[in-house]
Coordinates of C-alpha atoms in Angstrom, one line a residue:
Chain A
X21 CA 194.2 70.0 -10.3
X22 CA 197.0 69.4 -8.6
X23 CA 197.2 68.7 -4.9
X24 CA 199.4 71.4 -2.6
X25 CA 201.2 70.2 -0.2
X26 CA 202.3 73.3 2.4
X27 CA 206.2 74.3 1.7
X28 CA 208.4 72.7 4.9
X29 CA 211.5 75.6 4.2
X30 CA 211.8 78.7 3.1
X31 CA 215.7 80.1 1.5
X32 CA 216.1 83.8 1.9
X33 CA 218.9 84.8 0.2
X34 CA 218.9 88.3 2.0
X35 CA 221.6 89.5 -0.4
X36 CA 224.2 88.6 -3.3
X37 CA 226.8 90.6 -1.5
X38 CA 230.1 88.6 -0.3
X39 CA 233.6 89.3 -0.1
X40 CA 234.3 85.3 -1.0
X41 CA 234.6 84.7 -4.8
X42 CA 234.0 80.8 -4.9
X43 CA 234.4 79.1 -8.6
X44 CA 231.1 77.0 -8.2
X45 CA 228.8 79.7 -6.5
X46 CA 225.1 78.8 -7.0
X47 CA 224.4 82.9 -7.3
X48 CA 223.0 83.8 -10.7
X49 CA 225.9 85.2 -12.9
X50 CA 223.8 88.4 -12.7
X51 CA 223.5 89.4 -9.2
X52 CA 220.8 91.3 -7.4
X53 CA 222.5 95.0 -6.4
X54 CA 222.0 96.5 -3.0
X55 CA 219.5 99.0 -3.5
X56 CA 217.5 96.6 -4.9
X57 CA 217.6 94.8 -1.8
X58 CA 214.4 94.3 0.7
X59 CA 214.3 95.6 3.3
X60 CA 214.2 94.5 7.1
X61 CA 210.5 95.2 7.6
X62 CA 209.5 93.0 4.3
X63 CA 211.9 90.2 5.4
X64 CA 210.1 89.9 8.7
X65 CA 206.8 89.8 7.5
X66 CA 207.7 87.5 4.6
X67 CA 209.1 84.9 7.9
X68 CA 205.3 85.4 9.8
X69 CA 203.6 84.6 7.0
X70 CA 205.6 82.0 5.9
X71 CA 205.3 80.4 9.6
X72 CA 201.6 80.6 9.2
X73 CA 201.8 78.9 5.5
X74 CA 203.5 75.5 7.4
X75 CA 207.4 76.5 7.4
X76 CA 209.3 75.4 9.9
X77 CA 213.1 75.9 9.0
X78 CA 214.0 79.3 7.5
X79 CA 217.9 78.9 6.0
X80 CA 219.3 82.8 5.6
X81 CA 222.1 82.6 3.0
X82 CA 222.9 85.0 0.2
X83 CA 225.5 85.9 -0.7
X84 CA 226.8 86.7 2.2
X85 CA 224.2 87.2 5.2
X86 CA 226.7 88.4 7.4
X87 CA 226.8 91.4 4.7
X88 CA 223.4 92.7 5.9
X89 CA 223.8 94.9 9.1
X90 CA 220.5 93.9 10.6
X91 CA 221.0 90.4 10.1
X92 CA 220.3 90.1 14.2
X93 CA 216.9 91.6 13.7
X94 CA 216.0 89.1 11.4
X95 CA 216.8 86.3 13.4
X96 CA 214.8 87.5 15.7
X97 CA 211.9 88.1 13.9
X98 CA 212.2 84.9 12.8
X99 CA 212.1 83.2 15.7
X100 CA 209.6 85.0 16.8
X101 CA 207.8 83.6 14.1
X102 CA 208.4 80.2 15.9
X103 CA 211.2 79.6 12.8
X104 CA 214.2 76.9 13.2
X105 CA 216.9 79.4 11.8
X106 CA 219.9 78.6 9.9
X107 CA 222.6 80.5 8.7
X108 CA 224.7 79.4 6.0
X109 CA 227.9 81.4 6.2
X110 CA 231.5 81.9 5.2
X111 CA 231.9 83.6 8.6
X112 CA 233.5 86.6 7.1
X113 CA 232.8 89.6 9.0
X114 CA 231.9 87.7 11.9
X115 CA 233.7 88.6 14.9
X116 CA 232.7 86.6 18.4
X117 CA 230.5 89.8 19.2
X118 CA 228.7 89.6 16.7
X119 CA 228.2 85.5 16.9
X120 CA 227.6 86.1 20.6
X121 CA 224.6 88.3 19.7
X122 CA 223.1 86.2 16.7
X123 CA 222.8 83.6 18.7
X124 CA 221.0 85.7 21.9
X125 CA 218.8 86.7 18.9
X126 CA 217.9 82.9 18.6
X127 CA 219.9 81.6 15.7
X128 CA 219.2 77.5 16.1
X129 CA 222.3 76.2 14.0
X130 CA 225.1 77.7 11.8
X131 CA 226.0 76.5 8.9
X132 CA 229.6 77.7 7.9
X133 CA 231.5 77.0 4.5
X134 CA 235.3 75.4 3.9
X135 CA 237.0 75.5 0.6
X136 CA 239.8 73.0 1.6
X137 CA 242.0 71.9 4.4
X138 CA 244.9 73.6 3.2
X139 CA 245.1 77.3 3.6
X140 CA 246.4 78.5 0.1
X141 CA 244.1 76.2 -1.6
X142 CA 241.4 76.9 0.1
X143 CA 241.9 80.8 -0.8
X144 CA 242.4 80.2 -4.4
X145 CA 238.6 78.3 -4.6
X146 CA 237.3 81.2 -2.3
X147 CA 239.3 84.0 -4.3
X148 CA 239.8 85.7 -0.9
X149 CA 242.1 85.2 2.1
X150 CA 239.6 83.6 4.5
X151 CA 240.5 80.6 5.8
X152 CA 242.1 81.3 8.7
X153 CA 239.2 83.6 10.0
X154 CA 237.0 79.9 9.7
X155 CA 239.3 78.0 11.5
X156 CA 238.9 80.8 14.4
X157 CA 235.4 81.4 14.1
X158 CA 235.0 77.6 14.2
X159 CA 236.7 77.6 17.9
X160 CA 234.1 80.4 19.4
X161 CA 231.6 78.3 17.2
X162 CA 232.1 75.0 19.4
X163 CA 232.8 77.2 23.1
X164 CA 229.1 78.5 23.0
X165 CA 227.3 78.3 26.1
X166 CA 224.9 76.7 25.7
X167 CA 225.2 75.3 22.5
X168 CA 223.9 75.4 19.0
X169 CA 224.2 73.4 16.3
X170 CA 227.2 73.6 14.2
X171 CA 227.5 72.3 10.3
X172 CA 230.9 72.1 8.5
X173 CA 230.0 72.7 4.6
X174 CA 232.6 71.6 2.3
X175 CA 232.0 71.9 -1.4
X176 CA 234.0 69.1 -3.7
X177 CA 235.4 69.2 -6.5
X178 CA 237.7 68.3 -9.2
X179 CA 240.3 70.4 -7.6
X180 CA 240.0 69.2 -3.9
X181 CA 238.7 65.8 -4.1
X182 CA 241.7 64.0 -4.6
X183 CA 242.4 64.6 -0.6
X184 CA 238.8 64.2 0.9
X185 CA 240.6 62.0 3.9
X186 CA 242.5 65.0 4.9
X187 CA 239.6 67.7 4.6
X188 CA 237.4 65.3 6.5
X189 CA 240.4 64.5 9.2
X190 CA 240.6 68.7 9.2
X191 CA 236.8 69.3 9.9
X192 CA 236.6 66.5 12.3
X193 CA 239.6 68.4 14.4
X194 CA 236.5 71.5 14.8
X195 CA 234.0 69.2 16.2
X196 CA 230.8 69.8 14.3
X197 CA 227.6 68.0 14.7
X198 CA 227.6 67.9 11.1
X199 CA 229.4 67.3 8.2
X200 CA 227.9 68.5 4.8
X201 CA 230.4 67.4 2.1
X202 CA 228.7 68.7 -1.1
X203 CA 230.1 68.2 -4.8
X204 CA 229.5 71.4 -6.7
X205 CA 226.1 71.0 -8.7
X206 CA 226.5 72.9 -12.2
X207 CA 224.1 75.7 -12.0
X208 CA 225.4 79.5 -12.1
X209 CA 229.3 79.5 -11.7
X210 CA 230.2 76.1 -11.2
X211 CA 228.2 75.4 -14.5
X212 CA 230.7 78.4 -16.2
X213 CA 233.6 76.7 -14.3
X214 CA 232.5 72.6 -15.1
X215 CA 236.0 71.4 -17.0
X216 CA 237.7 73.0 -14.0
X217 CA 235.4 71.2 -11.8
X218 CA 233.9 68.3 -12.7
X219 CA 235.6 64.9 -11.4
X220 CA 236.1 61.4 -13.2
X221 CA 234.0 58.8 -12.0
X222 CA 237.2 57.0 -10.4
X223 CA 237.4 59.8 -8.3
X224 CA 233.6 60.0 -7.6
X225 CA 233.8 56.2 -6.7
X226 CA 236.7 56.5 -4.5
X227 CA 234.9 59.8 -2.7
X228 CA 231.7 58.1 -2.1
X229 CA 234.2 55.1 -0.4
X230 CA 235.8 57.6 1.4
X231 CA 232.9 59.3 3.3
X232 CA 231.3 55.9 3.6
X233 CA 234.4 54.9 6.0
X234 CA 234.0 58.3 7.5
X235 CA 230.3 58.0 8.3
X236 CA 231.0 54.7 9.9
X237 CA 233.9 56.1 12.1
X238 CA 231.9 59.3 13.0
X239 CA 228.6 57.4 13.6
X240 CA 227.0 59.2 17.1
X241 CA 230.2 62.1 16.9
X242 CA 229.1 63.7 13.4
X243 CA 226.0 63.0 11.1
X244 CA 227.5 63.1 7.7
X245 CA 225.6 63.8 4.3
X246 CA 226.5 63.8 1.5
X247 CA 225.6 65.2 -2.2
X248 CA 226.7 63.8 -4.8
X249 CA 227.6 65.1 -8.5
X250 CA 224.8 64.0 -10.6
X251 CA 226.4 64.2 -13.9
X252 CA 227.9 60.5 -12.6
X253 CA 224.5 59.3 -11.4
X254 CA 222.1 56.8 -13.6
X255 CA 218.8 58.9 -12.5
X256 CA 218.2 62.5 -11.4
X257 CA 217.7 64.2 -8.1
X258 CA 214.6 65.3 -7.3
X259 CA 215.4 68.4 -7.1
X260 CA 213.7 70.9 -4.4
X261 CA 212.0 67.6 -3.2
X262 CA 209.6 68.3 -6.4
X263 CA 209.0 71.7 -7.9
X264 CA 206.8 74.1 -5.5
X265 CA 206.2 71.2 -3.2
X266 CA 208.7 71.8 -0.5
X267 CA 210.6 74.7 -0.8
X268 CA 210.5 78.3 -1.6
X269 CA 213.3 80.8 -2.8
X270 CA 213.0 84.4 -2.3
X271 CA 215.9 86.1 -3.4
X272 CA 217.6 89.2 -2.6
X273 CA 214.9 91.8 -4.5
X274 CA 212.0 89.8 -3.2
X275 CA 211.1 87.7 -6.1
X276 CA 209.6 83.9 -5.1
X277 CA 211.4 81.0 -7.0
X278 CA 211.0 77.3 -6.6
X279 CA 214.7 76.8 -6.2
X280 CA 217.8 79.0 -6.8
X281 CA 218.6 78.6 -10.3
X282 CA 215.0 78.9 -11.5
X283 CA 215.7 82.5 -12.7
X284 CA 217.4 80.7 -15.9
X285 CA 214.7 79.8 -17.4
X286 CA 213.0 82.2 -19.9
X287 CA 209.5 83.2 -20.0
X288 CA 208.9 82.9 -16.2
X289 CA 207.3 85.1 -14.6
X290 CA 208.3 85.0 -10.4
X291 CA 206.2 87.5 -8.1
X292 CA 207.6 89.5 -5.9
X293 CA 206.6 90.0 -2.2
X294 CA 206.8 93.4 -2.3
X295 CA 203.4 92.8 -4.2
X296 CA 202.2 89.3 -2.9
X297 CA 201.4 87.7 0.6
X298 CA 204.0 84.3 0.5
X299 CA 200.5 82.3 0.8
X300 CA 198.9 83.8 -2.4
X301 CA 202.9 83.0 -4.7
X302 CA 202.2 79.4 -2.8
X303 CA 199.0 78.8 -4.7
X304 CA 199.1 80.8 -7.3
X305 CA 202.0 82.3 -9.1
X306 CA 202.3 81.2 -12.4
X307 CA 206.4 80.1 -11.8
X308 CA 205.2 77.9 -8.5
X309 CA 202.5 76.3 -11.4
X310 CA 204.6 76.1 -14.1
X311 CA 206.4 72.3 -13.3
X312 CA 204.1 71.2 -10.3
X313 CA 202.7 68.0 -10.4
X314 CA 202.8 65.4 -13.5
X315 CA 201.2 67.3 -15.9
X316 CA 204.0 68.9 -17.8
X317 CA 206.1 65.8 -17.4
X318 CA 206.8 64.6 -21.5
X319 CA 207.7 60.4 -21.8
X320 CA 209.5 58.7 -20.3
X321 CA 209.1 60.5 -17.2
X322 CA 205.1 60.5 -17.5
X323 CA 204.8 57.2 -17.1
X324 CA 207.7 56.0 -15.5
X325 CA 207.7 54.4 -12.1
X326 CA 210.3 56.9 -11.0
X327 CA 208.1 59.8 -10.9
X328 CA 207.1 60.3 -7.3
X329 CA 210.6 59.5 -6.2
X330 CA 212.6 61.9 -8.2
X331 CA 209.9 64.2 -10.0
X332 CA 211.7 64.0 -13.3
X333 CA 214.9 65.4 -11.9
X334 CA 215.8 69.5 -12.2
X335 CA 213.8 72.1 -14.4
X336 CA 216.8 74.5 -14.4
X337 CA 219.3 71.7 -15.3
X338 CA 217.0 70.5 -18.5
X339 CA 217.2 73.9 -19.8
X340 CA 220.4 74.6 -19.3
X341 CA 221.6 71.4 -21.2
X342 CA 219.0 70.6 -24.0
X343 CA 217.4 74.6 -24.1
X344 CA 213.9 72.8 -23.1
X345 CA 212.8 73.6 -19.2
X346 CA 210.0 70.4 -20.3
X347 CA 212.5 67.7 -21.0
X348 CA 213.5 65.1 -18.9
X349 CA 216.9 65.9 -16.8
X350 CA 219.1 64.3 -19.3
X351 CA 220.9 63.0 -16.4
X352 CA 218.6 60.5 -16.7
X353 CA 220.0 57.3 -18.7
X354 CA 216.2 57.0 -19.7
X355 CA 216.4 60.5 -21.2
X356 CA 216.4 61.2 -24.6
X357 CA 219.5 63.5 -24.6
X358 CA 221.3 61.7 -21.9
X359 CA 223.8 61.7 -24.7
X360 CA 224.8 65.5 -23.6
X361 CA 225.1 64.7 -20.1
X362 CA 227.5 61.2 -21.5
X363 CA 229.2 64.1 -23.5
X364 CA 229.8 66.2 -21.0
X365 CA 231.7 63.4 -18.7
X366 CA 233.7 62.4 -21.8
X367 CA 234.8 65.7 -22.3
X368 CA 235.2 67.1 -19.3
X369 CA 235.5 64.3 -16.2
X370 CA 238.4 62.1 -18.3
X371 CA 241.6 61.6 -16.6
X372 CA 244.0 64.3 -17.9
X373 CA 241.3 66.6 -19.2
X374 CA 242.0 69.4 -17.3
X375 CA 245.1 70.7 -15.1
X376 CA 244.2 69.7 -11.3
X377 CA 245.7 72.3 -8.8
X378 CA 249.1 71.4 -6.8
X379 CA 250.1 72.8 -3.4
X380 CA 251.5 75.8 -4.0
X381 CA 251.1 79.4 -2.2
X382 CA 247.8 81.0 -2.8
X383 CA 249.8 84.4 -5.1
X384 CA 251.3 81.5 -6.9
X385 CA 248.3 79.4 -7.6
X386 CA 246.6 82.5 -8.7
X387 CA 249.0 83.5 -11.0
X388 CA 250.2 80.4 -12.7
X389 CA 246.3 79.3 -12.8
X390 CA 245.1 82.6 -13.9
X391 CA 242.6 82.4 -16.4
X392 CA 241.8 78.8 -15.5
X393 CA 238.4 79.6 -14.4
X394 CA 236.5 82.6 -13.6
X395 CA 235.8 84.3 -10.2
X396 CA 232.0 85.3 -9.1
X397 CA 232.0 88.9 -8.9
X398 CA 230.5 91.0 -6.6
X399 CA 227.7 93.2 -7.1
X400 CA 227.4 96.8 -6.3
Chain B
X276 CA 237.2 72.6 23.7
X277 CA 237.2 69.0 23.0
X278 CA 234.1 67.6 24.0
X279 CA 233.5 64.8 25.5
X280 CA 230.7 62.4 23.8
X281 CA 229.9 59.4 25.7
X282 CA 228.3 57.3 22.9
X283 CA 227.2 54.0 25.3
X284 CA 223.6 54.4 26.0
X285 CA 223.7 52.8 29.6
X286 CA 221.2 52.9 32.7
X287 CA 222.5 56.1 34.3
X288 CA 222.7 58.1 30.8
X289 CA 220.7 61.1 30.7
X290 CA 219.1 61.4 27.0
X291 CA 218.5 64.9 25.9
X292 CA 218.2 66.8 22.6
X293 CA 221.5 67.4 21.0
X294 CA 222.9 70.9 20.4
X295 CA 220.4 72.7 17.9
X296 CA 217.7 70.2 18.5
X297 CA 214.1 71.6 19.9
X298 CA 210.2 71.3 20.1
X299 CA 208.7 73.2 17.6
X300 CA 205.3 72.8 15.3
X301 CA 202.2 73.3 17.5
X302 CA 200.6 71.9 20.8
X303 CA 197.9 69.8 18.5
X304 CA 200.9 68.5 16.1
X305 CA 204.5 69.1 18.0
X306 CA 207.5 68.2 15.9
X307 CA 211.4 67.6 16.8
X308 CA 213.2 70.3 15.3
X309 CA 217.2 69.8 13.9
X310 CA 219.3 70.9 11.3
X311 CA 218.0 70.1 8.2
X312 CA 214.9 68.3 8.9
X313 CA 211.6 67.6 11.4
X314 CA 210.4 64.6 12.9
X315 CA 206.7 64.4 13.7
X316 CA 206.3 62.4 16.7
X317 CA 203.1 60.9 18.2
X318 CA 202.0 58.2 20.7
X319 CA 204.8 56.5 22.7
X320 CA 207.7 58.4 21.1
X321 CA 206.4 62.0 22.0
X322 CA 206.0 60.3 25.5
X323 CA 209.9 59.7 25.3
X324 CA 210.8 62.4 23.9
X325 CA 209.3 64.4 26.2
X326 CA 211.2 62.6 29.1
X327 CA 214.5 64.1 27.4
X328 CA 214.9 67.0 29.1
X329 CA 218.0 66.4 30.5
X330 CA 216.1 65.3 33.8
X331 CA 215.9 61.6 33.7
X332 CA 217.9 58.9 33.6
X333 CA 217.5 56.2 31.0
X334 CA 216.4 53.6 33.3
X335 CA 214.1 56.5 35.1
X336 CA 212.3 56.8 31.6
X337 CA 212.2 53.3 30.9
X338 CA 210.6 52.8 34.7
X339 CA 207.9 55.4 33.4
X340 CA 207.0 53.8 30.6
X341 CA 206.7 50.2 32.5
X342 CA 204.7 52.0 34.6
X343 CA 201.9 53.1 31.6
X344 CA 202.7 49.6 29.4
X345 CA 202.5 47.2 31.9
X346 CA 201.3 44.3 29.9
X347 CA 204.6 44.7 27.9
X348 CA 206.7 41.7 28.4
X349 CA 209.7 42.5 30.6
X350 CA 212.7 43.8 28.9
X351 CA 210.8 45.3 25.7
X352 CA 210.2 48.6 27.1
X353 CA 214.0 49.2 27.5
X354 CA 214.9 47.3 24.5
X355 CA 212.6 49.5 22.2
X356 CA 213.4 53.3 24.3
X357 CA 217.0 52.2 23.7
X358 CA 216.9 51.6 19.7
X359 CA 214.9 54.8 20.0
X360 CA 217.2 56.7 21.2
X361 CA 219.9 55.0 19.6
X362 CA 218.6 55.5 16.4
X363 CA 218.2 59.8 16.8
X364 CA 221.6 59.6 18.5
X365 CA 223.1 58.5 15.4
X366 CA 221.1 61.2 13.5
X367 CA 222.3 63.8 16.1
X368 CA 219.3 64.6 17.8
X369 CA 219.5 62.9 20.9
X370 CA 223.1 62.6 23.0
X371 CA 223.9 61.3 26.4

């Protein structure tokens, strides 16, 4: 049997709802709906028990959290359940009442998202006019009295990468503690979106360069971390930290994952906690089972010496590249079918391979570019 | 809005947990508390850590400790409270 550790973090994505439209959303192309949404009560016992099950740092996201009108009330539930709370936001809809009060509610650290330094850019990723509102927000962000802790989230790309100095220079001019510069990982839209998306490895290399410089210059301002595409990597992430080891996903209607793309995979079966205490899906639900521990793991990965360190890399991203949840990542250059993952560079990370955006005015980008790559939609 | 961040850890600092940054996990098993992650700390650190409250003064800690170590040979106390320190301040938990 395999031993349980106690998960560190729980991700509520409260709802699927947002007004931005980003090209590499990790949302399921089909989204939850709001009726099918849980409601407050559920969410705040879902955060006590989840405190009692070990937890200690509950990140609200969605979708949009700000979408939910009694997002307040669950920040204060949840740190009434003794929860570090994070909200990961694109700050739409928040107006400095509203930030005022979700941080009297007790909200520990914010967490708010950039598309690019320039404005019409950065609309085009989003698909919305929002930029502007961040840069604002950002400002009441930084004049709270007293404090919290404030993460700039920038999501690279294909598209953006080429000027990673200037978004760094532009989220350096907003003062966060923290810099999270994230290249898209190809799950849900971004995986729809890759040839838009994905990056040569001369730009990767010169990236990683970049934000090593940055790091060094910032050391004791910002803490800087850093994600990096693993299409370009020689072994996988371990994803999650390990499946059903670390981390638990409810999402919108309730239902527990290990992580957010998990719903991809056929033939799972994920409880819902409209039905099940947090503790009993922890031990027992068949999709928390399903990849824990070494027991499913095929060769290489069963007896490599990698195992503990990356846990044979991401479930969600086997399947969705060789159809087999069980095989290695083919990230991996020890995989089997690293060949797709070699493919898919060579096809879609070549210089030239696909049109990368120019400055231009957002109307303009969106209609010369139209039909480049699609939008996440919005459910009901 | 510019803040000022003094990033020289010197006698008169006073260390105390960065913005975001709190106690949390239980009396028994206490843990520091930031964006993105939890340090457990025991034994001298929790000591130190403890002294961050935005009372005391780097050398007023270090004092403290000389005062409970006092077979430490001189200057270790400050030299390890200050890579300490220096270590969460680059991690953002800690600022003076």
């Amino acid at each position: 049997m395999t031993q349980r550790s106690n998960p560190l973090a729980l991700i509520a994505e409260i709802t699927h709802r947002c007004p931005l439209h980003c090209v590499y959303c990790s949302n399921p192309l089909e989204l939850i709906s709001r009726p099918e949404e849980l409601a407050t009560a559920d969410w705040l016992r879902v955060f006590r028990e989840a405190s009692a099950l070990g937890v200690l740092h509950l990140h609200l996201t969605g979708g949009e959290p700000l979408s939910r009108p009694d997002l307040a009330a669950m920040i204060e539930g949840a740190r009434k359940s003794r929860l570090y709370t994070n909200l990961i936001t694109s700050g739409i809809g928040l107006s400095l009442e509203r930030l005022t009060q979700l941080v009297e509610s007790g909200l520990d650290h914010i967490q708010l998202s950039f598309q690019d330094s320039g404005e019409d850019q950065a609309n085009w990723i989003a698909g919305a006019r929002a930029h502007a509102h961040k840069l604002e927000l950002a400002g009441w962000i930084r004049d709270l009295r007293p404090p919290i802790a404030f993460t700039t989230n920038l999501v690279v790309h294909r598209q953006n990468i080429g000027h990673l100095e200037e978004m760094i220079a532009a989220l350096e001019a907003l003062h966060p503690d923290r810099m999270e510069i994230a290249h898209a990982q190809y799950y849900g839209w971004a995986l729809q979106n890759r040839s838009a998306l994905l990056p040569t490895r001369a730009q990767l290399d010169r990236a990683v360069a970049v934000v090593a410089a940055a790091e060094e210059r910032l050391r004791g301002k910002v803490r800087i971390d850093m994600v990096i595409p693993d299409y370009h990597a020689r072994f996988p992430k371990a994803c999650m930290g390990g499946w059903g080891r670390q981390l638990l996903l409810i999402d919108p209607a309730g239902r527990a994952l290990p992580c957010h793309a998990a719903g991809v995979i056929p033939g799972m079966r994920f409880d819902n906690v409209r039905e099940h205490t947090l503790d009993w899906i922890w031990q027992n639900s068949d999709a928390f089972q399903k990849f824990r521990g070494e027991d499913w793991m095929p060769e290489p990965c069963r007896s490599c010496d990698r195992r503990q360190e990356d846990f044979g890399g991401c479930r969600c991203q086997a399947f969705l590249l060789t159809g087999d949840a069980s095989a290695t990542d083919p990230v991996c250059e020890l995989a089997p079918l690293h060949h797709i993952v070699e493919d898919a560079v060579r096809e879609d990370a070549t210089p030239g391979s696909t049109p990368e955006a120019r400055e231009a005015p957002f109307h303009v980008l969106q209609e010369q570019m139209a039909g480049f790559w699609s939008y996440r939609t919005d459910p009901k | 809005m510019a803040r000022e961040i003094v990033a020289e850890l010197v006698d008169l600092s006073i260390p105390k947990f960065a913005a975001g940054c709190r106690w949390g996990g239980t009396a028994e098993a206490p843990v520091v508390l930031f964006p993105e992650g939890a340090i457990r700390v025991e034994g001298t650190g929790r000591i130190i850590l403890e002294l961050c409250d935005g009372h005391f003064s780097l050398a007023e800690i270090v004092q403290k400790l000389e005062a409970q170590f006092m077979l430490a040979p001189k200057g270790k106390v400050r030299a390890d409270v200050q890579t300490f320190l220096e270590q969460l301040h680059a991690k953002r938990i800690i600022d003076y």
